[in-house]
Coordinates of C-alpha atoms in Angstrom, one line a residue:
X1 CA 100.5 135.5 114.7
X2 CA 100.7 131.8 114.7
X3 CA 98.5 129.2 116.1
X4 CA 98.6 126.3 117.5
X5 CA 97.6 123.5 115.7
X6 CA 94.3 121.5 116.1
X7 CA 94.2 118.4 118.1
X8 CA 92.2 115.2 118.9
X9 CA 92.2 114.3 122.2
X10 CA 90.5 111.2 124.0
X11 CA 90.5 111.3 127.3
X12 CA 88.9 109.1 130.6
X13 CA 89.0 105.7 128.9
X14 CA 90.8 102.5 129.5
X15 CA 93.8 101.9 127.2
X16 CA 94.9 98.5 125.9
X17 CA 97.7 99.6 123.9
X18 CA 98.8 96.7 121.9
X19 CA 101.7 96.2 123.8
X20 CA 102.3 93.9 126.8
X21 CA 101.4 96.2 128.8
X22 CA 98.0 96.3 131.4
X23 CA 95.7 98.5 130.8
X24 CA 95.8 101.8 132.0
X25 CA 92.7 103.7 133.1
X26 CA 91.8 107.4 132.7
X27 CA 93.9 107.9 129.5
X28 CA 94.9 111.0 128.1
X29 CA 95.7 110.5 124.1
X30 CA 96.8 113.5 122.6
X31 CA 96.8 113.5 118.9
X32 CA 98.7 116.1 116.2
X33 CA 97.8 116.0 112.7
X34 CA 98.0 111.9 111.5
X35 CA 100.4 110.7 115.1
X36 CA 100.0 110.4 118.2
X37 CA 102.1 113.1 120.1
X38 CA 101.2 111.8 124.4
X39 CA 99.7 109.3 125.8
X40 CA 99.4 109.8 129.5
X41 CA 97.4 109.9 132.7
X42 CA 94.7 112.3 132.3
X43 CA 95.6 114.2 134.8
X44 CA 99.2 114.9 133.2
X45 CA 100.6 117.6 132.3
X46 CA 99.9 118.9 128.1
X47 CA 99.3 121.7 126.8
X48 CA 95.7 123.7 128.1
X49 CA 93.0 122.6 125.5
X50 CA 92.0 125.2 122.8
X51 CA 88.8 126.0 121.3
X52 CA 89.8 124.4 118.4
X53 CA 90.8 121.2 120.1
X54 CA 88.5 118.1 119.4
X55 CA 87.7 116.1 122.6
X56 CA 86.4 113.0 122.6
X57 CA 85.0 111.8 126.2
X58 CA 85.9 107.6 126.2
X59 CA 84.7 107.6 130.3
X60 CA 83.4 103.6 130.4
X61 CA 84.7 103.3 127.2
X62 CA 88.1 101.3 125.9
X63 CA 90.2 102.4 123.8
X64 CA 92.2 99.7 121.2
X65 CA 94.9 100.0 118.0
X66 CA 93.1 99.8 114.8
X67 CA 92.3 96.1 114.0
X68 CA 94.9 94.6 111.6
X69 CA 93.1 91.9 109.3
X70 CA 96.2 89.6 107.8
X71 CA 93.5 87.9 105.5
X72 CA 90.8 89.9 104.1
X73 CA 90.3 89.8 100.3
X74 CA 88.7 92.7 98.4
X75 CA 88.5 92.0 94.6
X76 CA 88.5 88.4 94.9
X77 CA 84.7 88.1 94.5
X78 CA 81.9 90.4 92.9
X79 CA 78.6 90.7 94.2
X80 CA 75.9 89.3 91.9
X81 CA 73.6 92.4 92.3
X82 CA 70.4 92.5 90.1
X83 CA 70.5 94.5 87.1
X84 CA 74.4 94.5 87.0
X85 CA 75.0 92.3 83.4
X86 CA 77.9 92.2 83.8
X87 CA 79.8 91.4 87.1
X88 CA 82.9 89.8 86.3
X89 CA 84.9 92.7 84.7
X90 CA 87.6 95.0 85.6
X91 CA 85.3 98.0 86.0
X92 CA 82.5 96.5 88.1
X93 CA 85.4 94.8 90.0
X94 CA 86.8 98.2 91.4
X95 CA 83.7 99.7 92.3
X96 CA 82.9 96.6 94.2
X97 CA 86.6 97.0 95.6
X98 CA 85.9 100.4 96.7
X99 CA 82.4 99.6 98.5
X100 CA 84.0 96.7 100.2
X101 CA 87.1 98.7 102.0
X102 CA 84.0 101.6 103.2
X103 CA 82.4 98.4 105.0
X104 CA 85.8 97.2 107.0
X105 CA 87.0 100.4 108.1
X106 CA 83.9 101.4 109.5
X107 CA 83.8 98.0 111.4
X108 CA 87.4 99.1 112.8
X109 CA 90.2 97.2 110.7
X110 CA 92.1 100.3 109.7
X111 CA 94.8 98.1 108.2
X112 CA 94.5 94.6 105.9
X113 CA 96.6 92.6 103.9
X114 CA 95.1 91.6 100.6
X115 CA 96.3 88.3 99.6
X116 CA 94.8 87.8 96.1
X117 CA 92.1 89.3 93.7
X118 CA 91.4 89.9 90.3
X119 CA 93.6 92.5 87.4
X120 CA 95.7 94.5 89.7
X121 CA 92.2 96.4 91.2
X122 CA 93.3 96.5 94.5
X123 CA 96.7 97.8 93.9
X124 CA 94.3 101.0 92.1
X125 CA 91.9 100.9 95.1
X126 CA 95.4 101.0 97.5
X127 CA 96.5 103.8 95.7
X128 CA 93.1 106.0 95.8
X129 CA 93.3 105.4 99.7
X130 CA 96.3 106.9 99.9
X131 CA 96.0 109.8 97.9
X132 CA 92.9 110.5 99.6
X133 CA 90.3 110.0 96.9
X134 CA 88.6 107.3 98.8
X135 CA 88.5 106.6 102.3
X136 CA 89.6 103.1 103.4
X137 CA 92.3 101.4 105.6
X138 CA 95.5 100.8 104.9
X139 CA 96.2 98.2 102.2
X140 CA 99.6 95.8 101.8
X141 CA 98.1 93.4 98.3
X142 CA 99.0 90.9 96.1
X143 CA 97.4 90.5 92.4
X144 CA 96.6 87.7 91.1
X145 CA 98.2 84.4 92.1
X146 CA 100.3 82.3 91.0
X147 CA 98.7 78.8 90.2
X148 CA 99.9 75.7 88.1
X149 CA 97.7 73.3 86.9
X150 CA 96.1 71.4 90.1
X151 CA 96.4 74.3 92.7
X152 CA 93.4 76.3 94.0
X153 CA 93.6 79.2 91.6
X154 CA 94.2 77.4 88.3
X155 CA 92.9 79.4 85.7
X156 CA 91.9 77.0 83.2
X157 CA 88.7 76.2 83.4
X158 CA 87.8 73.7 80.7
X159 CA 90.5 71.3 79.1
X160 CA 89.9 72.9 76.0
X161 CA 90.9 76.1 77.2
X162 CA 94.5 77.7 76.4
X163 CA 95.4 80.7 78.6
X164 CA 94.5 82.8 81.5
X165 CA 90.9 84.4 81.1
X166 CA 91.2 87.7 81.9
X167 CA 89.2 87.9 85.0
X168 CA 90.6 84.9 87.0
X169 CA 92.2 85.1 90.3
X170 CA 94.9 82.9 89.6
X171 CA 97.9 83.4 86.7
X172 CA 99.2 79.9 85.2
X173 CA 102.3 79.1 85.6
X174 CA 103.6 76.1 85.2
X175 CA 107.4 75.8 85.0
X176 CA 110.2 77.8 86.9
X177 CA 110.6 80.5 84.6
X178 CA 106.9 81.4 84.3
X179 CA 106.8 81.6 88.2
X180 CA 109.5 84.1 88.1
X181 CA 108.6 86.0 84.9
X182 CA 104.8 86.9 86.6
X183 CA 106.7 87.6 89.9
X184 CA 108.9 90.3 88.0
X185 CA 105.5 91.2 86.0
X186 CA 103.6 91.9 89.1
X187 CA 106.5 93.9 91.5
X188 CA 106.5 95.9 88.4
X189 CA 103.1 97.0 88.8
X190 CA 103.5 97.6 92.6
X191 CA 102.2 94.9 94.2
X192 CA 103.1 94.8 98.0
X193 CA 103.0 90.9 98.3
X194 CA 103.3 88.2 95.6
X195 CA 100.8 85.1 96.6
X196 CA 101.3 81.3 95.7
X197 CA 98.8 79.3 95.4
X198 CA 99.1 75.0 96.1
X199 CA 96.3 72.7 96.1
X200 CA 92.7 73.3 96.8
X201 CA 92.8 71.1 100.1
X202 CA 96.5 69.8 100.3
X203 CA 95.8 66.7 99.5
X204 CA 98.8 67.3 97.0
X205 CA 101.5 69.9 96.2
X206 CA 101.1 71.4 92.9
X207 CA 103.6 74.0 93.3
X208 CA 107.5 72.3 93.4
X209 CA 109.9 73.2 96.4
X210 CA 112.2 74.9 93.7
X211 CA 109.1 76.8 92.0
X212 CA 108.3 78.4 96.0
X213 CA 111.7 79.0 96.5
X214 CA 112.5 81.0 93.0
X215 CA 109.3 83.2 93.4
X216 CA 110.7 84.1 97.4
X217 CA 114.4 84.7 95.7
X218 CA 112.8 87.0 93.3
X219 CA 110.1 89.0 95.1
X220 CA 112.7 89.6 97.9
X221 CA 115.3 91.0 95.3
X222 CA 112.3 93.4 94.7
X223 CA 111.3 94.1 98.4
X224 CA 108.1 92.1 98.1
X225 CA 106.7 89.5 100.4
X226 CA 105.4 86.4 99.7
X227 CA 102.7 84.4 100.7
X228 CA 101.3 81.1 99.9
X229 CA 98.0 79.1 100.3
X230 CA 99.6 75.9 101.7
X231 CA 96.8 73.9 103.5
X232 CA 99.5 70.4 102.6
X233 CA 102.6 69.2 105.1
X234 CA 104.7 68.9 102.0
X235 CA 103.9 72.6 100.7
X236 CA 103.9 73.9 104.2
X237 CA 107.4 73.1 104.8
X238 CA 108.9 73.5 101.5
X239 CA 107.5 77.2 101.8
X240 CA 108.7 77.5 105.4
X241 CA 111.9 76.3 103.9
X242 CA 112.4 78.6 100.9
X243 CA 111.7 81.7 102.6
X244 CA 108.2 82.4 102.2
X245 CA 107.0 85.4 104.8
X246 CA 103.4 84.0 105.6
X247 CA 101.3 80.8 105.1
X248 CA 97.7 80.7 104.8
X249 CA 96.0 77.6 106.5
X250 CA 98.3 75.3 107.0
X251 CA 95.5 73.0 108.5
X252 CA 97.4 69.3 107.7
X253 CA 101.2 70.2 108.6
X254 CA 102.2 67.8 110.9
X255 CA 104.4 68.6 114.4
X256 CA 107.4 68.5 112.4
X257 CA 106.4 70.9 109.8
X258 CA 105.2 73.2 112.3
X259 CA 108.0 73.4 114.1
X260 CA 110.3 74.1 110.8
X261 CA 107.7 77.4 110.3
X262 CA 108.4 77.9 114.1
X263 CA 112.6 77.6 113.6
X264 CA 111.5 79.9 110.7
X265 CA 110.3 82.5 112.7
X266 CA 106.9 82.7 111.5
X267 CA 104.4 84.3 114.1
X268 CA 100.8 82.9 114.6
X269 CA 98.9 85.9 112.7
X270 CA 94.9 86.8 113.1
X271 CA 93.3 86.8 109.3
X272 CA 89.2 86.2 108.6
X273 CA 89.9 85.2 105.0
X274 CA 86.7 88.0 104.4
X275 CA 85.5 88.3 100.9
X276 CA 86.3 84.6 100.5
X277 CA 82.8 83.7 99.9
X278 CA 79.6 85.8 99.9
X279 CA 79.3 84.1 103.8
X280 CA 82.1 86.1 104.6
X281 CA 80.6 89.6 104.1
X282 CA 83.1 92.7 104.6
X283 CA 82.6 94.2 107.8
X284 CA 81.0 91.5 109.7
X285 CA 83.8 88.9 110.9
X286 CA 87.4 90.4 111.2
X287 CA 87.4 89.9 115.0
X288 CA 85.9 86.0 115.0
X289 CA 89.8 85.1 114.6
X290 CA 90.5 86.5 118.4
X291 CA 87.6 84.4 119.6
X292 CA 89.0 81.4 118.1
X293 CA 92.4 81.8 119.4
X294 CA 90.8 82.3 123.2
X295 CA 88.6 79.6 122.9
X296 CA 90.3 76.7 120.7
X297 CA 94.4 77.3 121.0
X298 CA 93.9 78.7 124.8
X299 CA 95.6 82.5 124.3
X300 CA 94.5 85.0 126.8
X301 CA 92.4 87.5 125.2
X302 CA 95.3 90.0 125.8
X303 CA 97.2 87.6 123.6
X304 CA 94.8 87.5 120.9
X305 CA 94.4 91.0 121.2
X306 CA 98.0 91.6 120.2
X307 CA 98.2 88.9 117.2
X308 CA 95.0 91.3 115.7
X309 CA 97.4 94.2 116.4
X310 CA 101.0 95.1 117.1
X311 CA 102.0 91.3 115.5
X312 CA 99.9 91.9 112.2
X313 CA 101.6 95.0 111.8
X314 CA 104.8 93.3 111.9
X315 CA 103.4 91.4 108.4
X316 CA 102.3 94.4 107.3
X317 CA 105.7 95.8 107.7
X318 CA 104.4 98.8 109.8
X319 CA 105.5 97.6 113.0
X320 CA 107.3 100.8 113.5
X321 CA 103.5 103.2 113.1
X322 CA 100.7 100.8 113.8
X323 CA 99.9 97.9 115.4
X324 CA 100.5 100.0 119.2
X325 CA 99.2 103.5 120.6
X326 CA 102.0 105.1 121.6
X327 CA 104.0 108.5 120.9
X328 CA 105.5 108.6 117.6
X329 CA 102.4 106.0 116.1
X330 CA 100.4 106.8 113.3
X331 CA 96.6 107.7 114.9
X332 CA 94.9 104.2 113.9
X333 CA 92.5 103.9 116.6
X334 CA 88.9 102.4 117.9
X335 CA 87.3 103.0 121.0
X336 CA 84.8 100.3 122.4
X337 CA 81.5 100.3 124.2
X338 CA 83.1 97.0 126.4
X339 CA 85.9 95.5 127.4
X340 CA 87.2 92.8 124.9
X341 CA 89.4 91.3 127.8
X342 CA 86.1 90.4 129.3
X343 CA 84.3 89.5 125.8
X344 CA 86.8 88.7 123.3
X345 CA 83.2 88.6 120.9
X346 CA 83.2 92.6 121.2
X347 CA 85.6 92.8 118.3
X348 CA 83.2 91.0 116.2
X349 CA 80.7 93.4 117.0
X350 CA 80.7 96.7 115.1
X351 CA 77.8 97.9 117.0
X352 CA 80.2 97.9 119.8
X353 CA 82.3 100.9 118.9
X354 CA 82.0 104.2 119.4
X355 CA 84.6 105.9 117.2
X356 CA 87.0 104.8 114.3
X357 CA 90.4 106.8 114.0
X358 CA 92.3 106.3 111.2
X359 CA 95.4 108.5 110.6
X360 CA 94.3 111.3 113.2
X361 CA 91.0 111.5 111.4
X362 CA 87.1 110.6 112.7
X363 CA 85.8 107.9 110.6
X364 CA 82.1 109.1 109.4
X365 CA 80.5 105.8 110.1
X366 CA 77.1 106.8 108.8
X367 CA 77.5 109.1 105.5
X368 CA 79.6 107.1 102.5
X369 CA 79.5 107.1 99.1
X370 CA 77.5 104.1 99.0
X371 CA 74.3 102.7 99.5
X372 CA 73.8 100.4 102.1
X373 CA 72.5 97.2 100.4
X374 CA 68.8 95.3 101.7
X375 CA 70.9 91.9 101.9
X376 CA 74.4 90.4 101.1
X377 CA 74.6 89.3 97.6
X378 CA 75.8 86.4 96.3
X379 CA 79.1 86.4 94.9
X380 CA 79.4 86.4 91.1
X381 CA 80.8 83.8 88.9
X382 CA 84.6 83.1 89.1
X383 CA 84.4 83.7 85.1
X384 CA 82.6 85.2 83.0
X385 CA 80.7 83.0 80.4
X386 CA 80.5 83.5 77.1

């Protein structure tokens, strides 16, 4: 005799689904396995609970998509923890990689793009969250990136230096054909997005208009985006230009260049640049984006909502799963103490939630692998020494 099988339902909270749509209160979510199967009044018709259904009670409560983080790097930076000797390495790296993911899912991101980090760890760390080995959210990454002499990521160090040391975040390249030969290097290793990498503050453009647009022609050939850290107007719209999927920063494009991104069809996305700098500690500031949209670019906190949802899954190329709760979706799911239309701070606030989905499963936010740690460590060197 067969049975039916076991499902997760929420019911009694207010849904904001990710969509355009107002919320709706006294929601019935009805998930089956890793999707979502209804989503409808409560008092709708479904199948009679079971005693093997889960039921999660969300009365006062309000229930979101899984936060979408379109900046958030993992491997990028080490923590400088006492008694490690030796930080900067591929090993240390992925264990670090591995604590780091733990700490944003439990604060609610269930999906991130990676834009940059050291060896191809976060490709590995990708991987093991996906087969299930580890538990984290979902992951579109880059490697390293791709840097010429000048731009943010150059890799050499000291003018004596020849080469890329092996644990830099950047790649030299310095002429067409090295731009396109670690493009081809990196798809082959299964990287979701190749990253560029200009100038440190724009005040120049390292990377020529016919180096951006050979890496876009051959990442897309390979079905890989591309992003680049532009923070110039020239590099801004020579990427905008050639093709280039996302730009990071962007902060001294003129009018003009934004409205070649904007003809481009570029959306405004919500990233926290986490794992940046030891200041930007996993877990803590995915949602300060939203904040900033409401209060310095005047978006409704519905709209800044969506850009941290249903439009970051459009980077992520999971616009079809994620990004909205809806029949059909993947189960990516947080349910909230308050009402982020009211406070658009809540999302910064992990102490806010009250459950993490991700793919139809609970998130244990208290037992991990992994120590919690007395205070945030600083970050360790860029390179090693020695």
């Amino acid at each position: 005799m067969s049975t039916a099988p076991q499902r997760l339902l929420i019911k009694n909270g207010t849904l904001i689904d990710g969509s355009e749509c107002d919320p709706a209160k006294n929601t019935l979510i009805v998930i089956e396995g890793n999707r979502i199967t209804q989503v409808d009044a409560t008092d709708g018709s479904m199948r009679p609970p079971s005693a093997d259904d889960k039921v999660i009670d969300a009365t006062g409560k309000f229930i979101l998509p899984g936060l979408i983080d379109a900046h958030c790097h993992i491997s990028l930076h080490q923590g400088a923890l006492p008694g490690v000797r030796y930080t900067s390495r591929a090993e240390f790296c992925t264990l670090w990689a591995a604590y780091a993911i733990g700490r944003v899912l439990r604060a609610g991101v269930t999906s991130i793009v990676v834009p940059g980090g050291k060896w191809f760890t976060d490709v590995t760390v990708r991987e093991a969250v996906e087969a299930g080995l580890i538990e984290g959210p979902r992951m579109v990454v880059a490697s390293r990136a791709l840097s010429n002499y000048g731009g943010i990521f150059d890799p050499d160090p000291y003018p004596a230096f020849e080469g890329t040391p092996a644990d830099t975040a950047g790649v030299l390249c310095n002429t067409r054909d090295e731009f396109i030969r670690e493009t081809r290097k990196q798809c082959k290793r299964g990287v979701d997005l190749i990253k560029i990498a200009d100038s440190y503050w724009g005040d120049i453009q390292t990377c020529a208009d016919d180096e951006i647009a050979a890496v876009v022609d051959e990442a897309h050939r390979h079905n890989v985006k591309v992003a680049i850290h532009s923070r110039g107007s020239t590099s801004t719209r020579a990427a905008a230009k050639a093709g280039v999927d996302v730009i990071y920063h962007g902060d001294l494009a003129t009018e003009a260049d934004l409205d070649i991104v904007a003809r481009a069809g570029m959306p405004i996305v919500a990233g926290s640049d986490t794992g940046n700098a030891s200041a930007f500690a996993h877990g803590k500031w995915h949602g300060k984006e939203a904040e900033l949209f409401v209060k310095e670019i005047g978006m409704t906190p519905m709209e800044a909502i969506l850009a941290c949802t249903s439009r970051n899954a459009e980077l992520m190329g999971l616009e079809d799963e994620v990004g909205v709760i809806a029949p059909g979706k993947l189960a990516d799911i947080v349910i909230w103490n308050s009402d982020p239309l009211a406070d658009i701070t809540v999302l910064q606030r992990p102490s806010e939630i009250s459950a993490v989905i991700k793919d139809g499963r609970i998130v244990d936010r208290v037992a991990h692998g992994f120590r919690e740690l007395a205070e945030e460590p600083s970050r360790a060197r860029m390179l090693a020494s020695g």
